[in-house]
Short mmCIF file of C-alpha atoms in Angstrom, two decimals:
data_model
loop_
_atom_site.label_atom_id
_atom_site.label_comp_id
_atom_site.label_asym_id
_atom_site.label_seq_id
_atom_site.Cartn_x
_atom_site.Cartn_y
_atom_site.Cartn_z
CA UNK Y 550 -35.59 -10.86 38.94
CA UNK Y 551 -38.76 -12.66 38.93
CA UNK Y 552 -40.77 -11.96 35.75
CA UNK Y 553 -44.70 -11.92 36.61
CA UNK Y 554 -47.38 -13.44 33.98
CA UNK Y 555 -49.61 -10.37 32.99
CA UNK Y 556 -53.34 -11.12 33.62
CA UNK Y 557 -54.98 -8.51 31.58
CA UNK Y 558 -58.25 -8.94 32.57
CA UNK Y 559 -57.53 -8.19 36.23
CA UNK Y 560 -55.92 -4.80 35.04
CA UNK Y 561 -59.74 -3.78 33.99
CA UNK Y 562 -61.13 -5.76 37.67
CA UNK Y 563 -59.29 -3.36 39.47
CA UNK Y 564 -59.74 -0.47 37.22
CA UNK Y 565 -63.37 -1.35 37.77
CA UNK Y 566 -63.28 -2.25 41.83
CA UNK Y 567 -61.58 1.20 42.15
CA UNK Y 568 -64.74 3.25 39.97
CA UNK Y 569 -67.07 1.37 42.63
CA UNK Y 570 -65.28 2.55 45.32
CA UNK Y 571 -65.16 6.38 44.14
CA UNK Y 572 -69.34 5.68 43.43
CA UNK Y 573 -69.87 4.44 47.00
CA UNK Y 574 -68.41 7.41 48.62
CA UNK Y 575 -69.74 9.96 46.10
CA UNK Y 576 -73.61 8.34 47.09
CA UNK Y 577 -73.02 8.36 50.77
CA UNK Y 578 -73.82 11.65 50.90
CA UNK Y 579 -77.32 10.56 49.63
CA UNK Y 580 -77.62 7.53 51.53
CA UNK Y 581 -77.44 9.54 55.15
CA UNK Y 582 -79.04 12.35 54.52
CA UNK Y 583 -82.07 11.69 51.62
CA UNK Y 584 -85.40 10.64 53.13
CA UNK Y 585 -85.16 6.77 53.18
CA UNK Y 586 -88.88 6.52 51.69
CA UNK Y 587 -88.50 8.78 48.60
CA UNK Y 588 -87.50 7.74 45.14
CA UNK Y 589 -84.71 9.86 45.10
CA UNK Y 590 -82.99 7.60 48.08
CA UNK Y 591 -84.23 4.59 46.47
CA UNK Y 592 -82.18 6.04 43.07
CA UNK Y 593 -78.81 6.86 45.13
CA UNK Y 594 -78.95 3.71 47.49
CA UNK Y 595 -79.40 1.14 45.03
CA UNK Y 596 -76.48 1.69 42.97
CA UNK Y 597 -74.87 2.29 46.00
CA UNK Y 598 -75.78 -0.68 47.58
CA UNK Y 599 -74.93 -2.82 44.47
CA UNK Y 600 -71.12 -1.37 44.34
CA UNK Y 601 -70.67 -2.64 47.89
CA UNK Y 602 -68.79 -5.53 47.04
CA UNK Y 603 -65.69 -3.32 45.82
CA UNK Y 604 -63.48 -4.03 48.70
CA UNK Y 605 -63.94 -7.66 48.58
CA UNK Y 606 -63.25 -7.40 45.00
CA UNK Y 607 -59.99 -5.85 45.75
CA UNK Y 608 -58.75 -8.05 48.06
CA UNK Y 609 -60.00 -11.18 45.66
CA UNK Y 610 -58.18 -9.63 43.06
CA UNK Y 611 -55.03 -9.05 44.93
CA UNK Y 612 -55.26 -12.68 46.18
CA UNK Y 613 -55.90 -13.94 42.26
CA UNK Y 614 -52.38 -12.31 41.86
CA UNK Y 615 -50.50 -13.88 44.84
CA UNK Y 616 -51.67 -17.71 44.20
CA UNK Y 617 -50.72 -16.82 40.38
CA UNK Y 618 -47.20 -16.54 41.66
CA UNK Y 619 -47.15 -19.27 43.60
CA UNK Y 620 -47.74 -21.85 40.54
CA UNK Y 621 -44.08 -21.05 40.16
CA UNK Y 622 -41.51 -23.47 40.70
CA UNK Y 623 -39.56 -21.88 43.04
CA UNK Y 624 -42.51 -21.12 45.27
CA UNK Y 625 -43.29 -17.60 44.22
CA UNK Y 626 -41.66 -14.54 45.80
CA UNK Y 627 -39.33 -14.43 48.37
CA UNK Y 628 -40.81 -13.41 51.67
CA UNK Y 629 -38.46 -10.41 52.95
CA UNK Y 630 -38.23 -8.28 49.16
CA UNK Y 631 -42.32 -9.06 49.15
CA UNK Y 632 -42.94 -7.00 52.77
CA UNK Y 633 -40.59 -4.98 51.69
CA UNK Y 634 -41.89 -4.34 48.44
CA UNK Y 635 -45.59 -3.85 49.56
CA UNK Y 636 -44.47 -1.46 52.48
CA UNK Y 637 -43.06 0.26 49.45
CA UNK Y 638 -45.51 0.16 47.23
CA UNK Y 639 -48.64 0.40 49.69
CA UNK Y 640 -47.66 1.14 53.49
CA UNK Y 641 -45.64 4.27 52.31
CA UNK Y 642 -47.43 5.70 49.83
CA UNK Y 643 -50.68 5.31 52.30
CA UNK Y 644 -48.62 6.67 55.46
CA UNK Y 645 -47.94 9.89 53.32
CA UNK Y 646 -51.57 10.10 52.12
CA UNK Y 647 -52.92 10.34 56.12
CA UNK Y 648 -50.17 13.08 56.23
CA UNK Y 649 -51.86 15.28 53.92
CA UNK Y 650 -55.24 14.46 54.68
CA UNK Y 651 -54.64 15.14 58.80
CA UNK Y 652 -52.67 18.14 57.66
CA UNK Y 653 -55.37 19.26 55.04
CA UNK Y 654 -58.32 17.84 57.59
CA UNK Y 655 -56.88 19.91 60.75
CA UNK Y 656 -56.65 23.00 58.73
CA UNK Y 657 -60.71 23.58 58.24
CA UNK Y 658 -61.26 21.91 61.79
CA UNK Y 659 -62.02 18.25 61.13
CA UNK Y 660 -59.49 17.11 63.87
CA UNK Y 661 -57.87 18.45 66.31
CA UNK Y 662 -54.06 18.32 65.69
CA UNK Y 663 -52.27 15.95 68.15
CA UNK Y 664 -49.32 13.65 67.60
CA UNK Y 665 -51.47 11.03 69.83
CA UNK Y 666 -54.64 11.25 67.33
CA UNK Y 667 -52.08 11.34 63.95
CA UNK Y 668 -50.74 7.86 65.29
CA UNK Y 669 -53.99 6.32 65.97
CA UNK Y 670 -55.45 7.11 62.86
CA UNK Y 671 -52.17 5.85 60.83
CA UNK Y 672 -52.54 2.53 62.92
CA UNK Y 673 -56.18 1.98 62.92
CA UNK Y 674 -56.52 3.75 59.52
CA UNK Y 675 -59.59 5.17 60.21
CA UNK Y 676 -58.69 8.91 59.11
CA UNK Y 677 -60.80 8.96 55.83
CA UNK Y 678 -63.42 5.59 54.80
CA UNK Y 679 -61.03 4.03 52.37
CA UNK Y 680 -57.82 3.91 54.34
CA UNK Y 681 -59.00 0.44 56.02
CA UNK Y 682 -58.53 -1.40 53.39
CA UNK Y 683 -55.02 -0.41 53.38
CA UNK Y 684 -54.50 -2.12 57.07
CA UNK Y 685 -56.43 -5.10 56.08
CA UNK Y 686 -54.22 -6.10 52.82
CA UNK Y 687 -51.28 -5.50 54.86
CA UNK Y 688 -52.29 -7.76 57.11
CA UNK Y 689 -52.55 -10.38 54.37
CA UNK Y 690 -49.04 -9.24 53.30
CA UNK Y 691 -47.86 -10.30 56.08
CA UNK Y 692 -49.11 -13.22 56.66
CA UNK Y 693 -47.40 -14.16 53.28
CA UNK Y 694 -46.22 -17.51 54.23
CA UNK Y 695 -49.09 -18.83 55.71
CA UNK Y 696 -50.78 -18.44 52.68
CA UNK Y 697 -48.11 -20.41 50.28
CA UNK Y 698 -47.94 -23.18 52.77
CA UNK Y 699 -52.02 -23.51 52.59
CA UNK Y 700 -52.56 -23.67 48.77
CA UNK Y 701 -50.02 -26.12 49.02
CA UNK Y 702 -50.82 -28.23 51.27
CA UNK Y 703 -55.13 -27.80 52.19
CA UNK Y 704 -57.56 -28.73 49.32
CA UNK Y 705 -59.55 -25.55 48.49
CA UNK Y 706 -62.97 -26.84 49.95
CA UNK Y 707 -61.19 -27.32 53.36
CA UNK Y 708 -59.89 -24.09 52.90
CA UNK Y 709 -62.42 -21.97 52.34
CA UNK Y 710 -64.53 -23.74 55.06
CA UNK Y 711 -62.31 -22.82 57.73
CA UNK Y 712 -62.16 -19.11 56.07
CA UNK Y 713 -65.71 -18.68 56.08
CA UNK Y 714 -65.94 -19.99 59.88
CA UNK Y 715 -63.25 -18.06 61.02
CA UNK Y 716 -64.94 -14.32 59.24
CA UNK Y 717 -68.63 -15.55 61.29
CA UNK Y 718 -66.72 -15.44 64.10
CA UNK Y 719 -65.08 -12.53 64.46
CA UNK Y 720 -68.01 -10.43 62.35
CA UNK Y 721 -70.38 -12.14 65.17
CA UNK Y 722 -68.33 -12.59 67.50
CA UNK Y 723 -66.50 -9.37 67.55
CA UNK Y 724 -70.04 -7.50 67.46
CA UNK Y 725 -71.50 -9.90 70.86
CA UNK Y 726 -67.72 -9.09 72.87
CA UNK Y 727 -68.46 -5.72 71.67
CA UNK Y 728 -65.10 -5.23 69.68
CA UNK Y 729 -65.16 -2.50 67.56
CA UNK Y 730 -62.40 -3.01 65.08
CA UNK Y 731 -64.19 -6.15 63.28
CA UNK Y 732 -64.28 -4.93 59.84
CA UNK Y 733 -60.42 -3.88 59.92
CA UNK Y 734 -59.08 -7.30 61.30
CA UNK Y 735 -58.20 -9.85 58.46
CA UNK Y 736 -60.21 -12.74 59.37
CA UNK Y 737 -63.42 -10.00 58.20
CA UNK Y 738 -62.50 -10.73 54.89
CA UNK Y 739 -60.75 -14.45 54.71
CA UNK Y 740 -63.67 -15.94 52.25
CA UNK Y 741 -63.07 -13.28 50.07
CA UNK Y 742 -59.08 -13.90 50.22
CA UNK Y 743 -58.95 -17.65 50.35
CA UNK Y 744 -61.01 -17.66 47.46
CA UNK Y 745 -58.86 -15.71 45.44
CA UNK Y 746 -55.53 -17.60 46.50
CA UNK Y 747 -56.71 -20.59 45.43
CA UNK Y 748 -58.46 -19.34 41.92
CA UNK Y 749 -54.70 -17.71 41.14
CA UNK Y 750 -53.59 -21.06 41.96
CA UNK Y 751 -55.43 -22.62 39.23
CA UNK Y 752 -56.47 -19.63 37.24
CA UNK Y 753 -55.80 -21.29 33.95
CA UNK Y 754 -58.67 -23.82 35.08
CA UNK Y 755 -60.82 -21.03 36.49
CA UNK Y 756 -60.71 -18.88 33.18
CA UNK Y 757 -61.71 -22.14 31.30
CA UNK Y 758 -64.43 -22.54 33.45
CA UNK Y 759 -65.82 -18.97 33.48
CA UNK Y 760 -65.67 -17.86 29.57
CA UNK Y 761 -67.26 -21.71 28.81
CA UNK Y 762 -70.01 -20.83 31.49
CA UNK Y 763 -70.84 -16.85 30.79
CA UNK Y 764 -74.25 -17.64 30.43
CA UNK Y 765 -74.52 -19.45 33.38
CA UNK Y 766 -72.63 -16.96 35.45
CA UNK Y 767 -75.37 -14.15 34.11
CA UNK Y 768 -77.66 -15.57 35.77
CA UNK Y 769 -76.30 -14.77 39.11
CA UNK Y 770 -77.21 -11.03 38.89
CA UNK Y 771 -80.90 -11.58 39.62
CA UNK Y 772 -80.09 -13.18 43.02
CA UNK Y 773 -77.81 -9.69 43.60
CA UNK Y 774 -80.58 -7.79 42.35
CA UNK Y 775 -83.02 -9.10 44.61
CA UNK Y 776 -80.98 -8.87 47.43
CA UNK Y 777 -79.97 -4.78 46.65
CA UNK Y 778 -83.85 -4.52 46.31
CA UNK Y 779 -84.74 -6.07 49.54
CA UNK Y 780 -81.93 -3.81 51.41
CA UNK Y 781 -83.16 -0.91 49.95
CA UNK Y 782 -86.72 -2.05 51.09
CA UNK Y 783 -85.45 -3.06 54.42
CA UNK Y 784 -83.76 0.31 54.64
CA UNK Y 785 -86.47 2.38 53.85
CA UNK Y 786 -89.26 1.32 56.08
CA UNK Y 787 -87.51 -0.26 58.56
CA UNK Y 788 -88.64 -4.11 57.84
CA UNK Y 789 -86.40 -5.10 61.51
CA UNK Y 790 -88.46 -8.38 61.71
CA UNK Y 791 -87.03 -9.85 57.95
CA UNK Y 792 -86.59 -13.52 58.35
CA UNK Y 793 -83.22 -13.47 56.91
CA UNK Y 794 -79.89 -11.80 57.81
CA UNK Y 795 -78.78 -9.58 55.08
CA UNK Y 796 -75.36 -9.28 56.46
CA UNK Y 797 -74.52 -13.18 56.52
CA UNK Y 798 -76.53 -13.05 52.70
CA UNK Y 799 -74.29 -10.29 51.50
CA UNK Y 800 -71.37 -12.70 51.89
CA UNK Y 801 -72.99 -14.62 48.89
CA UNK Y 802 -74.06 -11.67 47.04
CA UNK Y 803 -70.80 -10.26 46.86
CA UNK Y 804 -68.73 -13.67 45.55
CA UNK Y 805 -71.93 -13.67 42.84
CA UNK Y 806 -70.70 -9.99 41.85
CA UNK Y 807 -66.90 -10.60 42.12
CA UNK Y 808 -67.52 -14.13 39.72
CA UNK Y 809 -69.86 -11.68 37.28
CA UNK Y 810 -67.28 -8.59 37.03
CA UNK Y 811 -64.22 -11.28 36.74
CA UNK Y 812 -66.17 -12.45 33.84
CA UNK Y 813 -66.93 -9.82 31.91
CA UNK Y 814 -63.79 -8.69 32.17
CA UNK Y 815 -63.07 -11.66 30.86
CA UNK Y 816 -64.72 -11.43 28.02
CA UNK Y 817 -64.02 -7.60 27.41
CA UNK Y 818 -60.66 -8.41 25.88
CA UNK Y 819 -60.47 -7.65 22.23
CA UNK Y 820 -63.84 -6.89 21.96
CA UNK Y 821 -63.73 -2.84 22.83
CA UNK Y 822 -60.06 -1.32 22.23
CA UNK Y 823 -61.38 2.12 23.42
CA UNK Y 824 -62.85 0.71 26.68
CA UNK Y 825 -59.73 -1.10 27.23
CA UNK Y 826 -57.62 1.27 27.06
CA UNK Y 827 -59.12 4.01 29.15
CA UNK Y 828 -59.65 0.74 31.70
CA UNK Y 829 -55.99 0.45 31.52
CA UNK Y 830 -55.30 4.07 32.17
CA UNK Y 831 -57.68 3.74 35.46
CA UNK Y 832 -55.92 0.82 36.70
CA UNK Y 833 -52.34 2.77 36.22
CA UNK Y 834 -53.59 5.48 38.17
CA UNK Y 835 -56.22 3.86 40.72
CA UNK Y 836 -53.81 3.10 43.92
CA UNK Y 837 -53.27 6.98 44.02
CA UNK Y 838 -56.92 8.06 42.95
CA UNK Y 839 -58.28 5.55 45.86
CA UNK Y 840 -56.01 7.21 48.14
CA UNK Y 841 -56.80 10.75 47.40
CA UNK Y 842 -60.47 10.78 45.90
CA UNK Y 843 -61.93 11.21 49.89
CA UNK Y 844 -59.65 14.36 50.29
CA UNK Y 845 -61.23 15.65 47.05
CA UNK Y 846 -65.09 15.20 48.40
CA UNK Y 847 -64.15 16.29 51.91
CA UNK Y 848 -62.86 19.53 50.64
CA UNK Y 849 -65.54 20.09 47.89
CA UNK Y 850 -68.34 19.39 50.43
CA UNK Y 851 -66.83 21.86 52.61
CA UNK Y 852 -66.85 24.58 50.21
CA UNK Y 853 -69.93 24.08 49.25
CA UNK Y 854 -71.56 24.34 52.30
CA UNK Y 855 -69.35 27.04 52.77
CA UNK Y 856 -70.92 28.92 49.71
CA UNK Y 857 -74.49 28.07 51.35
CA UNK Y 858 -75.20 25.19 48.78
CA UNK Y 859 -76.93 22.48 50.99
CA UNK Y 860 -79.44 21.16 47.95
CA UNK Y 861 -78.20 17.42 48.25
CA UNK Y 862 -79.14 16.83 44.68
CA UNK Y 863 -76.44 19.64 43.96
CA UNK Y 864 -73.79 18.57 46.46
CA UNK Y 865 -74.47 15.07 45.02
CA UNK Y 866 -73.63 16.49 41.26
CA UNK Y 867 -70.36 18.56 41.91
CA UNK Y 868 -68.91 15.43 43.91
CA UNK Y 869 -69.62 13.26 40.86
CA UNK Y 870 -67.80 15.78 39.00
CA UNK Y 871 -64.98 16.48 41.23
CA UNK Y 872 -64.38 12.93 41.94
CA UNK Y 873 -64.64 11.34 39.30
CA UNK Y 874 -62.18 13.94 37.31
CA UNK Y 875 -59.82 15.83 39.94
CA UNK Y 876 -57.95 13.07 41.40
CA UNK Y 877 -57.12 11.51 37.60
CA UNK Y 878 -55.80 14.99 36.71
CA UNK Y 879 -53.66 15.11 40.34
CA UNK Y 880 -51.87 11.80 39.36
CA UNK Y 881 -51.60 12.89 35.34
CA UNK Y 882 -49.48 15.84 36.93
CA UNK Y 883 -47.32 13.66 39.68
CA UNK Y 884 -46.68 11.31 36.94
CA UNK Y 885 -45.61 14.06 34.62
CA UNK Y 886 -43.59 15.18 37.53
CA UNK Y 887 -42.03 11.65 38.55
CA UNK Y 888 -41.20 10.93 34.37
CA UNK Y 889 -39.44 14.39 34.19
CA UNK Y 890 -37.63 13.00 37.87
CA UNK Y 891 -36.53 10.55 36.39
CA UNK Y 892 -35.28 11.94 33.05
CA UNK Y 893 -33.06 14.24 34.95
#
């Protein structure tokens, strides 16, 4: 059995990437339905806005992993156990997560139960906001051998030139042949991808560089800054005549905030034991708290509108609360329940 190297600091990346996602979708609330021109939207959209880049952090991450085993010898994993493996791991578990939430969902009248609808939200994966992501990376999955033969064989600049023309094109070109399925097609996210093949590649080279250039590195948060500030500007009064497109600048924005958390993470190690360890603990539990955190705000919205609480500053609270809490103590009881399984 192939033994894989153990890359720490990517442990507390994804432990982090999954925090940003449950932040993004406990702020949306705020985002759609705070007046854009108040502080109080300013307060929830700019943290908001500055955790965007989680999903491309995930699939860099996931990438980082992949090139790391294909520095091996015998090429990395085999391509058969891999899909089958990942179906495993990520297909299944996700399939049985749409389950629930359709089931759940068509219970207080969010859908209408159909086996036609069930089937095109498993497919499309468009049931609950996170469950794209889940199509996208197994796209990449897939597509397994193309990537070996490509770090390989295509220098990295080449490489991530013909990634970032191929994600303009279908982000622009999808949107002008009016597709709407853009953002859950892998080319979307290729940049984000390609870069982290080929950083896995040579990740002993790429943690050299980053620790010997922290300072350096800092420096890339005022560009994000800027650019969070100018959204939120943008998206507060409107500015439709800016002279730049945010979109195409986000692309940059985002690889300056996936290079900053890589490197803190970095340099986290051995420095706070008690952070560490409850990033750790996140990371063992965040493929089943990104799958069920949305079920836990859908539900907890409902009831309170239910109860007559539409205060958005109070919805906002109790789905800070709720998220960021019930779906941690959901997996500490499956894996009590999946230990004592196994035990028996």
């Amino acid at each position: 059995m192939e033994r894989r190297e153990r890359l720490v600091e990517l442990d507390y990346f994804n432990a982090a990437a999954c925090l940003m996602v449950m932040l993004i979708h406990v702020l949306s609330l705020g985002v759609t339905e705070l007046d854009r021109g108040s502080w109080q939207a300013a307060a929830v959209y700019l943290p908001w806005r500055l955790a965007a880049f989680a999903v491309p952090a995930f699939l860099f991450c996931g990438a980082v992993k992949l090139g790391a085993r294909f520095r091996k010898e015998d090429g990395g994993p085999k391509y058969g156990p891999y899909v089958l493996g990942r179906v495993w791991k990520v297909y299944l578990p996700y399939a049985a997560a749409v389950v629930v939430y359709y089931a759940v969902l068509a219970q207080i009248h969010y859908v209408t139960p159909s086996w036609k609808g069930f089937f095109s939200y498993l497919w499309l994966g468009n049931l609950s906001s996170q469950f794209y992501y889940i199509v996208i990376t197994m796209q990449f999955y897939l597509l397994m051998p193309l990537w070996r033969w490509a770090v390989r064989r295509v220098p990295w600049y080449e490489a991530m030139l013909w990634a970032a023309a191929a994600q303009f094109l279908v982000q622009k070109g999808g949107a002008w042949l009016g597709f709407p399925w853009t953002d859950r097609v892998f080319p979307a996210y290729l940049v984000f991808w390609t870069a982290g093949l080929y950083a896995g590649r040579h990740y002993g080279a790429v943690r050299a560089r980053l620790e010997a250039d922290r300072r350096g590195i800092a420096w890339s948060a005022l560009p994000v800054a800027l650019c969070a500030a100018v959204s939120w500007r943008q998206f507060a009064a409107g500015w439709e005549a800016l002279p730049i497109d945010l979109d195409v600048l986000k692309l940059f924005t985002d690889g300056m905030s996936i290079l900053l958390l890589l490197t803190a993470c970095i340099s986290l190690q051995g420095r706070a034991a008690g952070l560490e360890r409850a990033l750790r603990g996140i990371h063992r539990a965040s493929f089943f708290v990104y799958l069920s955190h949305c079920l836990v705000l859908t539900l907890v919205t409902y009831w309170l509108l239910q109860a007559g609480v539409y205060r958005i500053a109070v919805q906002l609270a109790v789905r800070a609360l709720a998220c960021f809490t019930v779906p941690f103590l959901l997996y500490f009881v499956y894996w009590k329940i999946r230990r004592r399984v196994k035990c028996m």
